Coordinates of C-alpha atoms and ligand atoms in Angstrom, one line a residue:
X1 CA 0.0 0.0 0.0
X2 CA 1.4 3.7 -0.9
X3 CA 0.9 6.5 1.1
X4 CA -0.2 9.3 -0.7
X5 CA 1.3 12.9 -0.3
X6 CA -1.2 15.5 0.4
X7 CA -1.7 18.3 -1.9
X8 CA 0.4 21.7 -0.9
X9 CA -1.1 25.3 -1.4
X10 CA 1.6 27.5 -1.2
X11 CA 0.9 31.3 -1.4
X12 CA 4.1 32.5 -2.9
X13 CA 5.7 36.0 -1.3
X14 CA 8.4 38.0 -2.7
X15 CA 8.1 41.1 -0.1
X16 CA 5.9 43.0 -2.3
X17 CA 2.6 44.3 -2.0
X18 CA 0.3 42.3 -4.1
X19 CA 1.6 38.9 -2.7
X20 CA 1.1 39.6 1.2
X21 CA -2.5 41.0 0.4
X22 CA -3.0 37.8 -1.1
X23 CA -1.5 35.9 1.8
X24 CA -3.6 37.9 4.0
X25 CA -6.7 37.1 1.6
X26 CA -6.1 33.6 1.3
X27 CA -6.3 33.4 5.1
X28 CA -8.5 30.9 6.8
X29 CA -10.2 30.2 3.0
X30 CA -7.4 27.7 2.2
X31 CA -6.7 24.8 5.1
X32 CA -3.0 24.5 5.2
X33 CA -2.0 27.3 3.1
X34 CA 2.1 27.8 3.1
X35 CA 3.6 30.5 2.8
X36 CA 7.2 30.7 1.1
X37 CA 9.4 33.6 0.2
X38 CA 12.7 32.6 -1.8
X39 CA 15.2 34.5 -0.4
X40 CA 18.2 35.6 -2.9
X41 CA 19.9 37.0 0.4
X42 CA 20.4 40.1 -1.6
X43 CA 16.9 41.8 -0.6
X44 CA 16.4 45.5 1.4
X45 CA 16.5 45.3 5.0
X46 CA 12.6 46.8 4.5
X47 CA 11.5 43.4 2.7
X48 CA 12.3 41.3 6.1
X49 CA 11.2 43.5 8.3
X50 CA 7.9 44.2 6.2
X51 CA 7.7 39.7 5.9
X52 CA 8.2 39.5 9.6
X53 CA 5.0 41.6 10.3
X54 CA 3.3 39.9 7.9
X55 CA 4.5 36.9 10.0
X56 CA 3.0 38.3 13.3
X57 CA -0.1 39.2 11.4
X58 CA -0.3 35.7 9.5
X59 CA 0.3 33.8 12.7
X60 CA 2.3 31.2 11.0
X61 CA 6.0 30.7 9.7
X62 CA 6.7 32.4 6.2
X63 CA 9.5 29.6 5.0
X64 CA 12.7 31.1 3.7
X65 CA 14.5 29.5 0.6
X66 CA 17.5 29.8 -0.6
X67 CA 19.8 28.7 -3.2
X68 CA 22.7 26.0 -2.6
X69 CA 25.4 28.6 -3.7
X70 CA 25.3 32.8 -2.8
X71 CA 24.8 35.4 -5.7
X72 CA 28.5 36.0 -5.2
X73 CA 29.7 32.4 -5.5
X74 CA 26.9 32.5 -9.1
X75 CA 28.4 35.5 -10.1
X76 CA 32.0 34.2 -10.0
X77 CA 31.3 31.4 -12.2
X78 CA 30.0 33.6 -14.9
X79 CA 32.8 35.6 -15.0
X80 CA 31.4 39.0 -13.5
X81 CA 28.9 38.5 -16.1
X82 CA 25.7 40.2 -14.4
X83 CA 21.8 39.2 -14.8
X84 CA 20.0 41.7 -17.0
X85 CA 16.5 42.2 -18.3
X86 CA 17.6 39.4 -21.2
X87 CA 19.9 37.0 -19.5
X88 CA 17.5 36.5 -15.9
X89 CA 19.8 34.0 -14.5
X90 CA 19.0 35.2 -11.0
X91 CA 15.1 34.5 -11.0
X92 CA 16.3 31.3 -12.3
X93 CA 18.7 30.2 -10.0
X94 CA 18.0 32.2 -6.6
X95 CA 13.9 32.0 -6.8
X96 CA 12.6 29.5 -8.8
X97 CA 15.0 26.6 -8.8
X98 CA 15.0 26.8 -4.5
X99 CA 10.9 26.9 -5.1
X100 CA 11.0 23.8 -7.4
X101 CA 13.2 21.9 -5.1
X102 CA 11.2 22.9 -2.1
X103 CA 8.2 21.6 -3.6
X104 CA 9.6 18.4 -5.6
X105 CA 7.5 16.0 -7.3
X106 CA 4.6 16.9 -4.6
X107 CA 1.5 18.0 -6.0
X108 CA 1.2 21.5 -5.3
X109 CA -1.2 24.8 -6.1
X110 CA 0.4 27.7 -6.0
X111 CA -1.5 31.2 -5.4
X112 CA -0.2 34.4 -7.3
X113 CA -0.6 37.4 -6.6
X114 CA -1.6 39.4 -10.1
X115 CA -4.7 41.3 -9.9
X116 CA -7.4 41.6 -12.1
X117 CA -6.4 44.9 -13.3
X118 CA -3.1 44.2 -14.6
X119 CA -3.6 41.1 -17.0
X120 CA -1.3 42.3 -19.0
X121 CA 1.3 41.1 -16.8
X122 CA 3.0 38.2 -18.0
X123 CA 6.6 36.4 -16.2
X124 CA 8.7 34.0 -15.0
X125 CA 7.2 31.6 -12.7
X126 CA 7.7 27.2 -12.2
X127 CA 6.2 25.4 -15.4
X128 CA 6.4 22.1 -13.2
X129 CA 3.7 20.4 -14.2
X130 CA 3.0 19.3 -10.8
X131 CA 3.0 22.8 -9.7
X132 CA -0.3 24.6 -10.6
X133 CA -1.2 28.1 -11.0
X134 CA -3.8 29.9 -9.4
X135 CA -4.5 33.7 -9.5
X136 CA -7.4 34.5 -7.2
X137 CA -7.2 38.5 -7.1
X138 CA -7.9 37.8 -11.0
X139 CA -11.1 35.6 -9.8
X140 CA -12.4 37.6 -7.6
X141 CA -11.8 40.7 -9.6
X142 CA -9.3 42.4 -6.7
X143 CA -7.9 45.2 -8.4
X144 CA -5.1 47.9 -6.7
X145 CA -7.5 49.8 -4.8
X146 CA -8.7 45.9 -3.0
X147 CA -4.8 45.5 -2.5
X148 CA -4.3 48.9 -0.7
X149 CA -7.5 48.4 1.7
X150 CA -6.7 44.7 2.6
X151 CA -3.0 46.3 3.7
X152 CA -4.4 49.2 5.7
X153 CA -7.2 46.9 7.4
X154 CA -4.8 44.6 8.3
X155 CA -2.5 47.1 10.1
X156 CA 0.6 46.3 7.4
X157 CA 0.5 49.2 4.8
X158 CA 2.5 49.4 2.1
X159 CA 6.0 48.2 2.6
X160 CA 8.4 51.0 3.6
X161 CA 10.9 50.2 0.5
X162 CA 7.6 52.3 -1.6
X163 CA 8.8 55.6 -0.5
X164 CA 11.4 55.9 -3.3
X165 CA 10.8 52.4 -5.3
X166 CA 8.1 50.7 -7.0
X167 CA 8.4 47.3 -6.6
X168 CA 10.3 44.5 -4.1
X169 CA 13.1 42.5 -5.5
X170 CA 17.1 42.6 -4.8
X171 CA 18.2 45.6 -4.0
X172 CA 20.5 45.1 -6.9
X173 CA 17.8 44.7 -9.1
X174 CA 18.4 45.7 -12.6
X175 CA 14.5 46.7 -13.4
X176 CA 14.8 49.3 -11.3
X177 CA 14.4 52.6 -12.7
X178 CA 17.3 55.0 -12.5
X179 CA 15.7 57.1 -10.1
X180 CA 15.3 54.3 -8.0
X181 CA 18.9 53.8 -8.0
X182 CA 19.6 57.4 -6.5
X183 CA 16.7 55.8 -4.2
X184 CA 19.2 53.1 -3.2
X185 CA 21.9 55.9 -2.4
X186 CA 20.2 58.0 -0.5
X187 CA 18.6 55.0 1.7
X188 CA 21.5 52.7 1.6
X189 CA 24.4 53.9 0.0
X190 CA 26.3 50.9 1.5
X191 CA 23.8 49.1 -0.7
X192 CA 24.2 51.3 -3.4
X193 CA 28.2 50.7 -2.9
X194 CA 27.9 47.0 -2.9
X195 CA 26.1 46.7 -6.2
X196 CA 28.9 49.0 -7.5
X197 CA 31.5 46.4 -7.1
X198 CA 30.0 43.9 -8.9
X199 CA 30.4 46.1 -11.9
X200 CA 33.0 45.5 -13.9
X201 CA 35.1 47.3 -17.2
X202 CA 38.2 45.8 -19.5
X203 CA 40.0 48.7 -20.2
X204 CA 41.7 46.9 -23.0
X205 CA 38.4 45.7 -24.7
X206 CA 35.9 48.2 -23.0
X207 CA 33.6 45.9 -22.4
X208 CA 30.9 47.3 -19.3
X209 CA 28.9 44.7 -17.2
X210 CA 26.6 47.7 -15.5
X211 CA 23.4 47.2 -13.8
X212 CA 21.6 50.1 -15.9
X213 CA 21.7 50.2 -19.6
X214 CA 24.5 52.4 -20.9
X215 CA 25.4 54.3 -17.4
X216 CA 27.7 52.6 -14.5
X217 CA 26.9 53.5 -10.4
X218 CA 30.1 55.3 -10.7
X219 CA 28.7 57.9 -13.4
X220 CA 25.3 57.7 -11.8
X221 CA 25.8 58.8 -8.6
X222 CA 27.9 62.4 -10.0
X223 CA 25.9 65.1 -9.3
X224 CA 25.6 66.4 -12.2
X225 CA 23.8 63.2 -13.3
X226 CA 21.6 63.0 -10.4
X227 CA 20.3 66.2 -10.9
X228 CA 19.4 65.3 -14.6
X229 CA 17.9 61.9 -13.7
X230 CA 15.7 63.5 -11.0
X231 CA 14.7 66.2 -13.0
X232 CA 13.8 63.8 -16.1
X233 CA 11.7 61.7 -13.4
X234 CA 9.9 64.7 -12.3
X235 CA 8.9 65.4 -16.0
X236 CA 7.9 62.1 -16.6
X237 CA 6.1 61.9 -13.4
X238 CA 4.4 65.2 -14.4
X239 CA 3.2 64.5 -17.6
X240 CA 1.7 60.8 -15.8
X241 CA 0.0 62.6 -13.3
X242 CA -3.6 63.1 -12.5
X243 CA -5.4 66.1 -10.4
X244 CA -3.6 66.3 -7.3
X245 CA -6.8 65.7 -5.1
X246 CA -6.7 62.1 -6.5
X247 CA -2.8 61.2 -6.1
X248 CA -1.8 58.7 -3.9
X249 CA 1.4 56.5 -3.5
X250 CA 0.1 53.8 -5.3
X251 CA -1.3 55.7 -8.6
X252 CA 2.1 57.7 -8.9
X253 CA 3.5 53.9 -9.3
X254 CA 1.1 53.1 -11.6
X255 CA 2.8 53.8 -14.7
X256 CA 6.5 52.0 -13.5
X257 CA 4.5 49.0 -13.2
X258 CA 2.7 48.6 -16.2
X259 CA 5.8 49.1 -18.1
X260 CA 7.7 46.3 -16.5
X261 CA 8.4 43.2 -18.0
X262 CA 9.8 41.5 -14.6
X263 CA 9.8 38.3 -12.9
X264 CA 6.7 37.7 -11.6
X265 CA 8.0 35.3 -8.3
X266 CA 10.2 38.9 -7.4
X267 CA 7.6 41.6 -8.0
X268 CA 4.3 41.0 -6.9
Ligands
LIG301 S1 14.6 40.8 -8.0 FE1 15.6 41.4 -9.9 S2 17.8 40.9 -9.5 FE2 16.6 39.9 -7.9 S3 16.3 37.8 -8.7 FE3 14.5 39.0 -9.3 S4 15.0 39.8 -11.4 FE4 16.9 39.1 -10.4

């Protein structure tokens, strides 16, 4: 006689909005619902502190993965060569491969976080087929507004990381926009200094690995350059924005997020 393994339902978190007002959704609807974050070890000190309160408030373990080897030890084997937008080897190896391993040939239903209002979204997540796909905000038609009222009734808010970026993820993270960046400085230049080092220049061939297209840290963070990037964010920002009256934290992010192509398992 076999024993059978019992289904999972795993709500997965990645520190971001849309994801803990699922997990906080998804509470007492699903028996044994699990919650995982995978853990590249390279997030913002806001993402664990915002995931422990979520903890407090969930009353249950959030499960931290991690990959076998760092994002240093990755890094060295590929020569310096960094993830970008087009080679995602980071989602690959530091979220989804720890989430595939963690779940192994168990059945499992996974719970993402998109909403209904941003079907456009499209990502990376597990195409186990053992590992199936829900999207309940999309359902239940929860759209950002139904996000930002589950957060304040529940006492979490936004996470604090929303002050001067629009999405969670490594603080490293090469979606970011280059405001963001000057984000990173003024929050945590030893961040901001860390993810400097990992870029790397031959001066014989002049070959860049940068974070941000066509522009190092180094040149970034002049201030010549900082006053042009904030400024070009103003306009931008300007030309997205509604009446005042109806501006909130959450529509000013609007428009990052509907450009992004990123990794759904990071930004949610
Ligand atoms: S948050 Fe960005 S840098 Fe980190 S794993 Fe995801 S895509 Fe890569």
């Amino acid at each position: 006689m076999t024993s059978q393994t019992p289904v999972r339902h795993i709500v997965s978190l990645s520190g971001g909005k849309d994801s803990t007002a699922l997990a906080i959704y998804l509470r007492g609807r699903i028996p044994d619902l699990e919650y995982v974050f995978c853990d590249t070890g390279e997030e913002l000190p806001e993402t664990y502190e915002y995931l422990a309160k979520l903890e407090v408030f969930l009353g249950k373990e959030i499960k931290k993965l991690k990959a076998r080897q760092s994002f240093e030890d990755m890094l060295k084997a590929r020569g310096g060569f960094l993830p970008s937008g087009q080679v995602r080897w980071c989602t690959e190896y530091l979220k989804i491969k720890p989430f595939e391993e963690y779940i192994g040939d168990s059945s499992c239903h996974n719970y993402i976080g998109i909403r209904a209002d941003e079907l456009h979204r499209k990502g990376y997540i597990s195409t186990k087929p053992n590992i199936i796909a829900h999207y309940p905000f999309i359902e239940d038609d929860i759209k950002k507004e139904d996000v930002v009222r589950i957060l304040d009734e529940s006492g979490l808010g936004l996470p604090a990381y929303y002050e001067w970026r629009s999405r969670s993820g490594c603080y490293f993270c090469f979606f970011q926009q280059k405001n963001e960046w000057l984000g990173l400085l003024k929050n945590h230049s030893e961040l901001y200094e860390k993810a400097e080092g990992y870029e790397k220049e031959n001066p014989e061939t002049g070959e860049r690995y940068t974070w941000s297209q066509k522009e190092s840290l180094k040149e970034m963070r002049s201030p010549e350059r900082q006053k042009a990037i904030l400024e070009e964010y103003e306009h931008r920002r300007a030309r997205q924005q509604q009446p005042k009256s109806n501006l909130t934290l959450v529509t000013l992010f609007n428009a990052e997020e509907a450009n992004e192509e990123s990794c759904l398992i990071c930004h949610l």
